Tab-separated table of C-alpha atoms and ligand atoms in Angstrom:
chain	number	residue	atom	x	y	z
A	1	GLY	CA	0.055	-0.061	-0.037
A	2	GLY	CA	0.901	3.505	0.016
A	3	ALA	CA	2.788	5.621	-2.675
A	4	GLU	CA	4.935	3.214	-4.868
A	5	TYR	CA	7.521	5.555	-6.284
A	6	SER	CA	9.442	7.471	-3.709
A	7	LEU	CA	13.157	8.699	-3.217
A	8	LEU	CA	16.065	7.402	-1.394
A	9	PRO	CA	16.342	9.523	1.859
A	10	ARG	CA	19.063	12.031	2.828
A	11	PRO	CA	21.325	11.403	4.070
A	12	CYS	CA	21.753	8.263	2.615
A	13	GLN	CA	23.187	5.034	3.610
A	14	LEU	CA	24.148	2.233	0.866
A	15	LEU	CA	25.166	-1.291	1.204
A	16	ILE	CA	27.247	-2.107	-2.216
A	17	PHE	CA	28.174	-5.511	-2.922
A	18	LEU	CA	30.989	-5.954	-5.381
A	19	ASN	CA	31.957	-9.017	-7.230
A	20	PRO	CA	35.741	-8.501	-8.325
A	21	HIS	CA	35.535	-11.340	-10.690
A	22	GLY	CA	32.512	-9.550	-12.443
A	23	GLY	CA	33.021	-8.918	-16.186
A	24	HIS	CA	36.473	-7.923	-17.130
A	25	GLY	CA	37.533	-8.508	-13.328
A	26	ALA	CA	37.937	-4.417	-13.112
A	27	ALA	CA	34.730	-3.943	-10.795
A	28	LEU	CA	36.848	-2.364	-8.243
A	29	SER	CA	38.934	0.057	-10.156
A	30	LEU	CA	35.703	1.029	-11.903
A	31	PHE	CA	34.396	1.713	-8.629
A	32	LYS	CA	36.987	3.979	-7.651
A	33	GLU	CA	37.224	5.701	-10.882
A	34	HIS	CA	33.784	6.438	-11.647
A	35	VAL	CA	31.373	5.585	-8.864
A	36	LEU	CA	33.501	6.564	-5.679
A	37	PRO	CA	33.511	10.659	-6.697
A	38	MET	CA	30.014	10.849	-7.984
A	39	LEU	CA	28.603	9.212	-4.403
A	40	SER	CA	30.925	11.805	-2.294
A	41	LYS	CA	29.708	14.912	-4.453
A	42	ALA	CA	26.346	13.336	-3.639
A	43	GLU	CA	27.109	12.682	0.096
A	44	ILE	CA	25.761	9.348	-0.183
A	45	GLY	CA	27.250	6.977	2.252
A	46	PHE	CA	28.403	3.333	2.031
A	47	SER	CA	29.924	0.068	3.317
A	48	LEU	CA	31.614	-1.817	0.542
A	49	ILE	CA	31.587	-5.668	0.728
A	50	VAL	CA	33.830	-7.301	-1.984
A	51	THR	CA	32.437	-10.932	-2.271
A	52	GLU	CA	34.483	-13.982	-1.792
A	53	ARG	CA	32.886	-16.517	-3.463
A	54	PRO	CA	30.066	-17.083	-5.186
A	55	ASN	CA	26.741	-17.180	-2.415
A	56	HIS	CA	28.421	-14.626	-0.607
A	57	ALA	CA	26.084	-12.102	-1.510
A	58	ARG	CA	23.074	-14.022	-1.149
A	59	GLU	CA	24.325	-15.514	2.638
A	60	LEU	CA	24.710	-11.854	3.734
A	61	ALA	CA	21.386	-10.557	1.974
A	62	ARG	CA	19.820	-13.420	3.783
A	63	GLU	CA	21.111	-13.019	7.606
A	64	LYS	CA	22.356	-9.673	7.894
A	65	ASN	CA	20.442	-6.940	9.808
A	66	LEU	CA	19.913	-4.422	7.050
A	67	ASP	CA	17.877	-2.018	8.897
A	68	ARG	CA	20.895	0.689	9.019
A	69	PHE	CA	20.581	0.898	4.965
A	70	ASP	CA	18.573	2.737	2.839
A	71	ALA	CA	19.266	0.467	-0.578
A	72	LEU	CA	21.215	-2.522	-1.431
A	73	VAL	CA	23.450	-1.827	-4.111
A	74	VAL	CA	25.009	-4.731	-6.626
A	75	MET	CA	28.163	-3.821	-8.603
A	76	SER	CA	28.560	-6.780	-10.767
A	77	GLY	CA	26.783	-8.390	-13.467
A	78	ASP	CA	22.750	-9.858	-13.362
A	79	GLY	CA	24.047	-13.074	-11.545
A	80	LEU	CA	25.140	-10.827	-7.988
A	81	MET	CA	21.734	-9.275	-8.174
A	82	TYR	CA	20.149	-12.703	-8.542
A	83	GLU	CA	21.778	-13.645	-5.383
A	84	VAL	CA	20.606	-10.794	-3.429
A	85	VAL	CA	16.839	-11.117	-4.811
A	86	ASN	CA	16.877	-14.426	-3.586
A	87	GLY	CA	18.489	-14.027	-0.530
A	88	LEU	CA	15.993	-11.237	0.681
A	89	MET	CA	13.470	-13.724	-0.240
A	90	ASP	CA	15.144	-16.163	1.894
A	91	ARG	CA	14.391	-14.377	5.124
A	92	PRO	CA	11.556	-14.882	7.343
A	93	ASP	CA	10.945	-11.447	7.282
A	94	TRP	CA	11.038	-11.360	3.407
A	95	SER	CA	7.903	-9.533	2.762
A	96	VAL	CA	9.703	-6.172	4.096
A	97	ALA	CA	13.179	-7.150	3.065
A	98	ILE	CA	12.269	-7.451	-0.333
A	99	LYS	CA	10.806	-3.785	-0.205
A	100	LYS	CA	14.097	-2.558	0.534
A	101	PRO	CA	15.433	-0.574	-2.560
A	102	LEU	CA	17.834	-2.418	-4.569
A	103	GLY	CA	20.100	-0.535	-6.912
A	104	ILE	CA	22.323	-1.851	-9.759
A	105	LEU	CA	25.759	-0.752	-11.191
A	106	PRO	CA	27.202	-2.671	-14.138
A	107	ALA	CA	30.298	-3.983	-13.773
A	108	GLY	CA	29.532	-7.768	-15.214
A	109	SER	CA	29.655	-9.147	-18.849
A	110	GLY	CA	25.734	-9.626	-18.741
A	111	ASN	CA	24.256	-6.278	-17.412
A	112	ALA	CA	21.051	-6.741	-18.748
A	113	LEU	CA	19.098	-4.942	-15.667
A	114	ALA	CA	21.337	-1.867	-15.888
A	115	ALA	CA	20.822	-1.761	-19.733
A	116	SER	CA	16.903	-2.212	-19.068
A	117	VAL	CA	16.687	0.636	-16.582
A	118	ASN	CA	19.084	3.127	-18.905
A	119	HIS	CA	16.428	2.098	-21.703
A	120	TYR	CA	13.133	3.030	-19.453
A	121	SER	CA	14.667	6.294	-18.559
A	122	GLY	CA	14.959	7.477	-21.702
A	123	HIS	CA	18.771	7.265	-22.667
A	124	LYS	CA	20.214	5.859	-25.528
A	125	GLN	CA	21.958	2.515	-25.689
A	126	VAL	CA	25.486	2.680	-23.980
A	127	MET	CA	28.122	0.322	-23.064
A	128	ASN	CA	30.619	0.541	-19.947
A	129	PRO	CA	31.849	2.878	-18.848
A	130	ASP	CA	28.792	5.019	-20.144
A	131	LEU	CA	26.373	2.569	-18.793
A	132	LEU	CA	27.839	2.653	-15.114
A	133	ILE	CA	28.393	6.410	-14.921
A	134	ASN	CA	24.597	6.390	-15.956
A	135	CYS	CA	23.160	4.123	-13.252
A	136	THR	CA	25.540	5.640	-11.019
A	137	PHE	CA	23.740	8.937	-11.602
A	138	TYR	CA	20.379	7.328	-10.946
A	139	LEU	CA	21.818	6.383	-7.441
A	140	CYS	CA	22.602	9.919	-6.654
A	141	LYS	CA	19.171	11.009	-8.150
A	142	GLY	CA	17.700	8.122	-5.859
A	143	LEU	CA	14.441	7.663	-7.543
A	144	VAL	CA	12.741	4.251	-6.253
A	145	SER	CA	9.804	2.444	-8.205
A	146	PRO	CA	8.295	-1.008	-8.202
A	147	MET	CA	9.973	-3.832	-9.834
A	148	ASP	CA	7.906	-6.943	-10.897
A	149	LEU	CA	9.443	-10.293	-9.850
A	150	VAL	CA	8.638	-13.844	-11.522
A	151	SER	CA	8.340	-16.436	-8.679
A	152	ILE	CA	9.439	-19.798	-10.437
A	153	ILE	CA	8.864	-23.524	-8.524
A	154	THR	CA	10.604	-26.296	-10.009
A	155	ALA	CA	9.309	-30.060	-9.810
A	156	SER	CA	11.871	-30.680	-7.221
A	157	GLY	CA	10.220	-27.852	-4.745
A	158	LYS	CA	12.554	-24.926	-5.339
A	159	HIS	CA	11.232	-21.854	-5.084
A	160	ILE	CA	13.286	-18.971	-7.083
A	161	PHE	CA	12.887	-15.397	-7.740
A	162	SER	CA	13.678	-13.693	-11.291
A	163	PHE	CA	13.902	-10.078	-12.351
A	164	LEU	CA	15.314	-10.928	-15.704
A	165	SER	CA	14.949	-14.079	-17.648
A	166	VAL	CA	14.123	-17.655	-17.951
A	167	ALA	CA	15.823	-19.411	-20.738
A	168	TRP	CA	15.913	-23.131	-22.109
A	169	GLY	CA	17.931	-23.886	-25.194
A	170	PHE	CA	19.757	-21.506	-27.784
A	171	VAL	CA	20.248	-18.464	-25.394
A	172	SER	CA	20.955	-20.411	-22.181
A	173	ASP	CA	23.418	-22.473	-24.231
A	174	VAL	CA	25.235	-19.311	-25.672
A	175	ASP	CA	25.095	-17.544	-21.867
A	176	ILE	CA	26.855	-20.757	-20.295
A	177	GLU	CA	29.102	-21.691	-23.202
A	178	SER	CA	30.517	-18.374	-23.535
A	179	GLU	CA	31.538	-18.286	-20.077
A	180	LYS	CA	34.876	-18.791	-21.304
A	181	TYR	CA	35.216	-15.864	-23.497
A	182	ARG	CA	34.310	-13.664	-20.204
A	183	MET	CA	37.713	-11.845	-20.421
A	184	LEU	CA	36.046	-10.022	-23.631
A	185	GLY	CA	33.246	-8.534	-22.204
A	186	SER	CA	29.810	-8.581	-23.772
A	187	ILE	CA	31.335	-9.756	-26.870
A	188	ARG	CA	31.622	-12.930	-25.361
A	189	PHE	CA	27.511	-13.353	-26.808
A	190	THR	CA	28.195	-12.399	-30.047
A	191	ILE	CA	31.325	-14.926	-30.604
A	192	GLY	CA	28.938	-17.757	-28.520
A	193	THR	CA	26.183	-16.971	-31.043
A	194	LEU	CA	28.308	-17.748	-33.935
A	195	VAL	CA	29.741	-21.008	-32.386
A	196	ARG	CA	26.138	-22.138	-31.242
A	197	LEU	CA	24.803	-21.484	-34.836
A	198	THR	CA	27.241	-23.996	-36.483
A	199	ALA	CA	26.061	-26.767	-33.731
A	200	LEU	CA	22.478	-25.685	-33.913
A	201	ARG	CA	20.258	-28.242	-32.223
A	202	THR	CA	16.855	-28.361	-31.181
A	203	TYR	CA	15.347	-29.088	-27.445
A	204	LYS	CA	12.473	-31.385	-26.776
A	205	GLY	CA	9.693	-30.256	-24.649
A	206	ARG	CA	5.997	-28.794	-23.775
A	207	VAL	CA	5.777	-24.786	-23.130
A	208	SER	CA	2.183	-23.602	-21.776
A	209	TYR	CA	1.210	-20.261	-20.909
A	210	LEU	CA	-1.588	-17.695	-19.406
A	211	PRO	CA	-2.078	-15.213	-21.866
A	212	ALA	CA	-2.204	-11.687	-20.512
A	213	GLU	CA	-4.881	-10.906	-22.655
A	214	GLU	CA	-8.204	-11.141	-20.755
A	215	GLU	CA	-10.450	-13.455	-22.705
A	216	GLY	CA	-13.097	-11.753	-25.268
A	217	THR	CA	-10.672	-9.182	-25.710
A	218	SER	CA	-10.198	-7.935	-29.362
A	219	ALA	CA	-6.511	-8.101	-29.583
A	220	SER	CA	-6.435	-11.716	-28.473
A	221	THR	CA	-7.264	-13.265	-31.695
A	222	THR	CA	-3.958	-13.297	-32.923
A	223	ILE	CA	-3.174	-16.155	-30.218
A	224	PRO	CA	-4.240	-19.360	-31.398
A	225	GLY	CA	-6.107	-21.690	-28.727
A	226	LEU	CA	-6.757	-18.460	-26.261
A	227	LEU	CA	-10.408	-18.842	-26.230
A	228	ASP	CA	-11.084	-21.992	-24.550
A	229	PRO	CA	-15.130	-22.859	-24.744
A	230	ASN	CA	-14.734	-25.531	-22.334
A	231	SER	CA	-13.094	-23.334	-19.669
A	232	SER	CA	-16.375	-21.919	-17.812
A	233	HIS	CA	-16.072	-19.307	-15.051
A	234	SER	CA	-16.746	-21.636	-12.413
A	235	GLU	CA	-14.200	-24.231	-13.024
A	236	ARG	CA	-11.639	-21.533	-13.120
A	237	LEU	CA	-12.548	-20.568	-9.522
A	238	SER	CA	-12.622	-23.902	-8.086
A	239	PHE	CA	-9.518	-24.699	-9.957
A	240	GLY	CA	-7.642	-21.261	-8.391
A	241	THR	CA	-8.848	-22.553	-4.843
A	242	GLN	CA	-7.072	-25.473	-5.545
A	243	ALA	CA	-4.277	-24.128	-6.981
A	244	ARG	CA	-3.567	-21.633	-4.147
A	245	GLN	CA	-3.356	-24.063	-1.692
A	246	ASN	CA	-0.738	-25.882	-3.619
A	247	SER	CA	1.260	-23.304	-4.109
A	248	ILE	CA	1.502	-22.534	-0.727
A	249	TYR	CA	2.716	-25.821	0.316
A	250	ASN	CA	5.021	-25.883	-2.185
A	251	PHE	CA	6.708	-22.150	-0.840
A	252	CYS	CA	6.858	-23.383	2.568
A	253	ASN	CA	8.023	-26.882	2.002
A	254	SER	CA	10.614	-25.356	-0.321
A	255	ASN	CA	11.775	-23.246	2.515
A	256	ASN	CA	11.843	-26.117	5.219
A	257	MET	CA	8.874	-24.278	7.101
A	258	GLY	CA	7.224	-27.611	7.912
A	259	THR	CA	3.987	-29.114	6.597
A	260	MET	CA	0.934	-27.626	4.418
A	261	GLU	CA	-0.888	-27.392	7.852
A	262	GLY	CA	1.939	-25.353	9.322
A	263	CYS	CA	1.814	-23.053	6.356
A	264	GLY	CA	-1.323	-21.854	7.211
A	265	GLY	CA	0.152	-18.521	9.060
A	266	HIS	CA	0.830	-20.713	12.387
A	267	GLN	CA	4.689	-20.600	12.065
A	268	ARG	CA	6.479	-18.515	14.630
A	269	GLY	CA	3.642	-17.160	15.968
A	270	GLY	CA	1.871	-16.687	12.447
A	271	ASP	CA	3.799	-13.484	11.279
A	272	ILE	CA	5.133	-15.056	8.269
A	273	PRO	CA	3.450	-14.146	5.450
A	274	THR	CA	3.077	-16.639	2.650
A	275	LEU	CA	3.381	-15.720	-0.868
A	276	GLU	CA	0.156	-17.225	-3.130
A	277	ASP	CA	1.165	-18.333	-6.552
A	278	SER	CA	-2.644	-18.004	-7.562
A	279	LEU	CA	-1.836	-18.502	-11.135
A	280	LEU	CA	-0.371	-21.781	-10.912
A	281	ALA	CA	-1.722	-25.626	-10.789
A	282	PRO	CA	0.356	-28.215	-9.111
A	283	LEU	CA	3.415	-29.077	-11.636
A	284	ASP	CA	2.403	-32.515	-11.949
A	285	GLN	CA	-0.950	-31.919	-12.872
A	286	SER	CA	-1.880	-30.414	-16.312
A	287	VAL	CA	-2.033	-26.654	-16.777
A	288	PRO	CA	-5.305	-25.128	-15.978
A	289	LYS	CA	-8.029	-25.380	-18.728
A	290	HIS	CA	-7.963	-21.804	-20.281
A	291	TRP	CA	-3.933	-21.813	-20.312
A	292	THR	CA	-2.669	-22.457	-23.953
A	293	VAL	CA	-0.492	-25.113	-24.940
A	294	VAL	CA	1.840	-24.631	-27.425
A	295	LYS	CA	1.585	-27.431	-30.158
A	296	GLU	CA	4.913	-27.685	-31.113
A	297	GLU	CA	7.064	-29.982	-28.683
A	298	LYS	CA	10.357	-28.873	-30.249
A	299	PHE	CA	12.217	-25.781	-30.226
A	300	VAL	CA	15.528	-23.761	-31.123
A	301	LEU	CA	14.797	-21.677	-28.093
A	302	VAL	CA	12.641	-20.567	-25.495
A	303	LEU	CA	12.718	-17.482	-23.703
A	304	ALA	CA	10.385	-15.687	-20.920
A	305	VAL	CA	11.763	-12.277	-20.172
A	306	GLN	CA	10.864	-9.314	-17.841
A	307	GLN	CA	13.341	-6.774	-19.386
A	308	SER	CA	13.942	-4.638	-22.219
A	309	HIS	CA	17.496	-6.020	-22.608
A	310	LEU	CA	19.122	-9.392	-22.331
A	311	GLY	CA	22.642	-7.812	-22.331
A	312	ALA	CA	24.400	-4.038	-22.794
A	313	ASP	CA	23.900	-4.666	-26.341
A	314	LEU	CA	21.141	-7.584	-26.653
A	315	PHE	CA	17.687	-5.370	-27.352
A	316	SER	CA	15.584	-8.513	-27.151
A	317	ALA	CA	12.326	-7.211	-25.886
A	318	PRO	CA	11.425	-3.699	-27.153
A	319	MET	CA	8.180	-3.925	-25.987
A	320	VAL	CA	9.158	-3.591	-22.564
A	321	THR	CA	8.670	-0.164	-21.283
A	322	GLY	CA	9.049	-0.549	-17.468
A	323	LEU	CA	10.273	-2.303	-14.328
A	324	ASN	CA	6.204	-2.475	-13.527
A	325	ASP	CA	4.183	-3.466	-16.164
A	326	ARG	CA	2.874	-6.939	-15.180
A	327	LEU	CA	4.173	-8.856	-18.201
A	328	ILE	CA	6.396	-11.974	-18.873
A	329	HIS	CA	7.428	-11.534	-22.590
A	330	LEU	CA	7.366	-15.316	-23.654
A	331	PHE	CA	9.261	-15.635	-27.161
A	332	TYR	CA	9.819	-18.713	-28.579
A	333	ILE	CA	11.110	-20.432	-31.835
A	334	PRO	CA	9.968	-23.748	-33.123
A	335	ALA	CA	12.543	-26.242	-34.601
A	336	GLY	CA	12.626	-25.598	-38.283
A	337	ILE	CA	13.925	-22.118	-38.355
A	338	PRO	CA	16.774	-21.805	-41.090
A	339	ARG	CA	20.219	-20.782	-39.355
A	340	SER	CA	20.426	-17.689	-41.737
A	341	SER	CA	17.065	-16.666	-40.142
A	342	LEU	CA	18.230	-16.915	-36.705
A	343	LEU	CA	21.448	-15.293	-37.485
A	344	LYS	CA	19.602	-12.426	-39.085
A	345	LEU	CA	17.501	-12.287	-36.079
A	346	PHE	CA	20.175	-12.064	-33.709
A	347	LEU	CA	22.531	-9.602	-35.334
A	348	ALA	CA	19.224	-7.313	-35.342
A	349	MET	CA	18.811	-7.644	-31.811
A	350	GLU	CA	21.348	-5.183	-30.832
A	351	ASP	CA	19.117	-2.344	-31.781
A	352	GLY	CA	15.834	-4.190	-31.400
A	353	THR	CA	14.522	-4.243	-34.828
A	354	HIS	CA	14.353	-8.118	-35.008
A	355	MET	CA	10.599	-7.744	-34.245
A	356	THR	CA	9.843	-5.635	-37.546
A	357	HIS	CA	11.361	-8.608	-39.565
A	358	ASN	CA	7.976	-10.188	-38.921
A	359	CYS	CA	10.100	-13.704	-38.659
A	360	PRO	CA	7.341	-16.670	-38.857
A	361	HIS	CA	9.438	-18.468	-37.153
A	362	LEU	CA	9.663	-16.276	-33.794
A	363	VAL	CA	6.566	-16.334	-31.570
A	364	HIS	CA	5.807	-13.549	-28.813
A	365	VAL	CA	3.002	-13.830	-26.623
A	366	PRO	CA	2.799	-11.212	-23.566
A	367	VAL	CA	1.839	-13.790	-20.473
A	368	LYS	CA	1.079	-13.692	-17.005
A	369	ALA	CA	2.348	-17.201	-15.928
A	370	PHE	CA	4.253	-19.863	-18.428
A	371	ARG	CA	5.095	-23.599	-17.739
A	372	ILE	CA	8.205	-25.072	-19.478
A	373	GLU	CA	8.638	-29.180	-19.493
A	374	PRO	CA	12.290	-30.217	-21.137
A	375	PHE	CA	11.718	-33.834	-21.828
A	376	GLY	CA	15.214	-34.631	-21.165
A	377	SER	CA	17.362	-33.429	-18.272
A	378	LYS	CA	20.340	-32.337	-19.886
A	379	ASP	CA	19.707	-29.196	-21.399
A	380	ILE	CA	20.845	-25.847	-20.118
A	381	ILE	CA	17.925	-23.862	-18.085
A	382	THR	CA	19.004	-20.491	-16.859
A	383	VAL	CA	17.236	-18.077	-14.606
A	384	ASP	CA	18.900	-14.163	-14.964
A	385	GLY	CA	21.537	-16.055	-16.489
A	386	GLU	CA	22.315	-18.427	-13.801
A	387	VAL	CA	22.378	-22.159	-14.449
A	388	ILE	CA	19.339	-24.149	-12.827
A	389	GLU	CA	18.457	-28.082	-12.622
A	390	CYS	CA	17.048	-29.341	-16.248
A	391	GLU	CA	13.474	-30.065	-14.728
A	392	PRO	CA	9.766	-28.935	-15.282
A	393	LEU	CA	9.298	-25.271	-14.191
A	394	GLN	CA	6.673	-22.682	-13.957
A	395	GLY	CA	6.418	-19.112	-13.050
A	396	GLN	CA	4.032	-16.123	-12.293
A	397	VAL	CA	4.539	-12.756	-12.323
A	398	HIS	CA	4.061	-10.710	-8.946
A	399	SER	CA	3.294	-6.987	-9.763
A	400	GLY	CA	5.969	-4.663	-8.101
A	401	LEU	CA	7.394	-7.278	-5.342
A	402	GLY	CA	10.479	-5.763	-5.448
A	403	ARG	CA	11.742	-2.193	-5.871
A	404	LEU	CA	14.914	-0.548	-7.743
A	405	VAL	CA	16.391	2.249	-7.963
A	406	ASN	CA	16.097	3.821	-11.578
A	407	GLY	CA	16.429	6.625	-14.072
B	501	ADP	P1	28.983	-11.695	-14.904
B	501	ADP	O1	28.043	-10.589	-15.655
B	501	ADP	O2	30.451	-11.278	-15.568
B	501	ADP	O3	28.425	-12.959	-15.222
B	501	ADP	P2	27.598	-11.849	-12.220
B	501	ADP	O4	27.292	-10.777	-11.571
B	501	ADP	O5	26.683	-12.553	-13.221
B	501	ADP	O6	28.816	-11.250	-13.366
B	501	ADP	O7	28.641	-13.094	-11.741
B	501	ADP	C1	29.092	-14.116	-12.047
B	501	ADP	C2	28.810	-15.061	-10.832
B	501	ADP	O8	30.001	-14.685	-10.089
B	501	ADP	C3	28.050	-15.041	-10.375
B	501	ADP	O9	27.354	-16.658	-10.261
B	501	ADP	C4	28.358	-14.915	-8.762
B	501	ADP	O10	27.590	-15.685	-7.688
B	501	ADP	C5	29.840	-15.192	-8.594
B	501	ADP	N1	30.417	-14.884	-7.812
B	501	ADP	C6	30.216	-13.620	-7.099
B	501	ADP	N2	31.255	-13.089	-6.357
B	501	ADP	C7	32.270	-14.021	-6.349
B	501	ADP	C8	33.632	-14.080	-6.049
B	501	ADP	N3	33.913	-13.371	-5.122
B	501	ADP	N4	34.327	-14.971	-6.714
B	501	ADP	C9	34.026	-15.863	-7.428
B	501	ADP	N5	32.558	-15.664	-8.157
B	501	ADP	C10	31.885	-15.284	-7.627
B	502	MG	MG1	26.325	-13.586	-14.861
């Protein structure tokens, strides 16, 4: 409740997590050269934590008393922000903790969130160090906006929170295979794309989604299967109750908070709120009738994104206009796309013109929730660029669950 847009207070105290290995491994010197002078001019105080290992930031976000900090800032790529978001959501007081304003200072090789924020604020697409300077300036201005997060549940019961993307197939392969060119910065994605194109393969599985368009609206005619005459209002209502109970169970279970019964608001004096994934049916059941199941079961890529950029020069979802549009943008390319078309799409992605190609192989649907069920267990699936186990998963958007300092 209350005003969702706000300003960081003055005086202001930041907690900055810096990954010394992010991107080119130059984060600390970039901090001293570009960030430090601007923060001192703006009279913004900070504590700096240089992370020592993977998950260090996640542990601190989960356990540290954060009361004296007005914002948590990540200086790295998207991976470190993913740690902080999920660390906050691990806390017993997650519902308060996740409202702590977050800030991003790009110093990784994948700076999608920073590039997206830069785009939403109306600045032209730039690379580091210009992107870093812009983002430092946003921090000095201190405008805080609500940010949607996607709640993701996996078949093995993990509960993950995502601000950026879920990728399966070509994009996640490139992201992870190109880690070895990390020293080259964001060029690694271009090289990785070319390498993967020569060894193009397909990925087998099922994809389903809940379209964002309400049934019966005119714009929905382009989405096949959207209007399902079998899905009556009452069915959907009763389904919703069942799904809600199940997802609460999943959530509590994955956090070792006990059984379904113990999740009814009784733990620790009943003060731990639960997050309800009200749109999701249990993963071992089929999706609700009013969802759309994609008819193809062989893909080149499947991508669910919430931000405009997948990298500083990857303007992958030009239709995204802000942090709080309450949408997930589902993209998929079924098997059968010629290599040359795929290459053209990726080259055009630098300036976002790939959507104007009207490529018949590229499907885009704005959704509220989705499910991805890979048939095998050996593919690479990433959430916000971080690898997770290859297993069925589903996610739904939560409007404005987080908050981000932006331009
Ligand atoms: P990049 O965009 O360069 O990949 P990220 O922020 O995504 O930058 O960080 C890459 C990975 O490094 C993340 O998975 C993060 O968990 C990990 N990491 C964070 N701190 C350290 C550290 N001190 N040493 C090694 N790895 C780290
Ligand atoms: Mg990364």
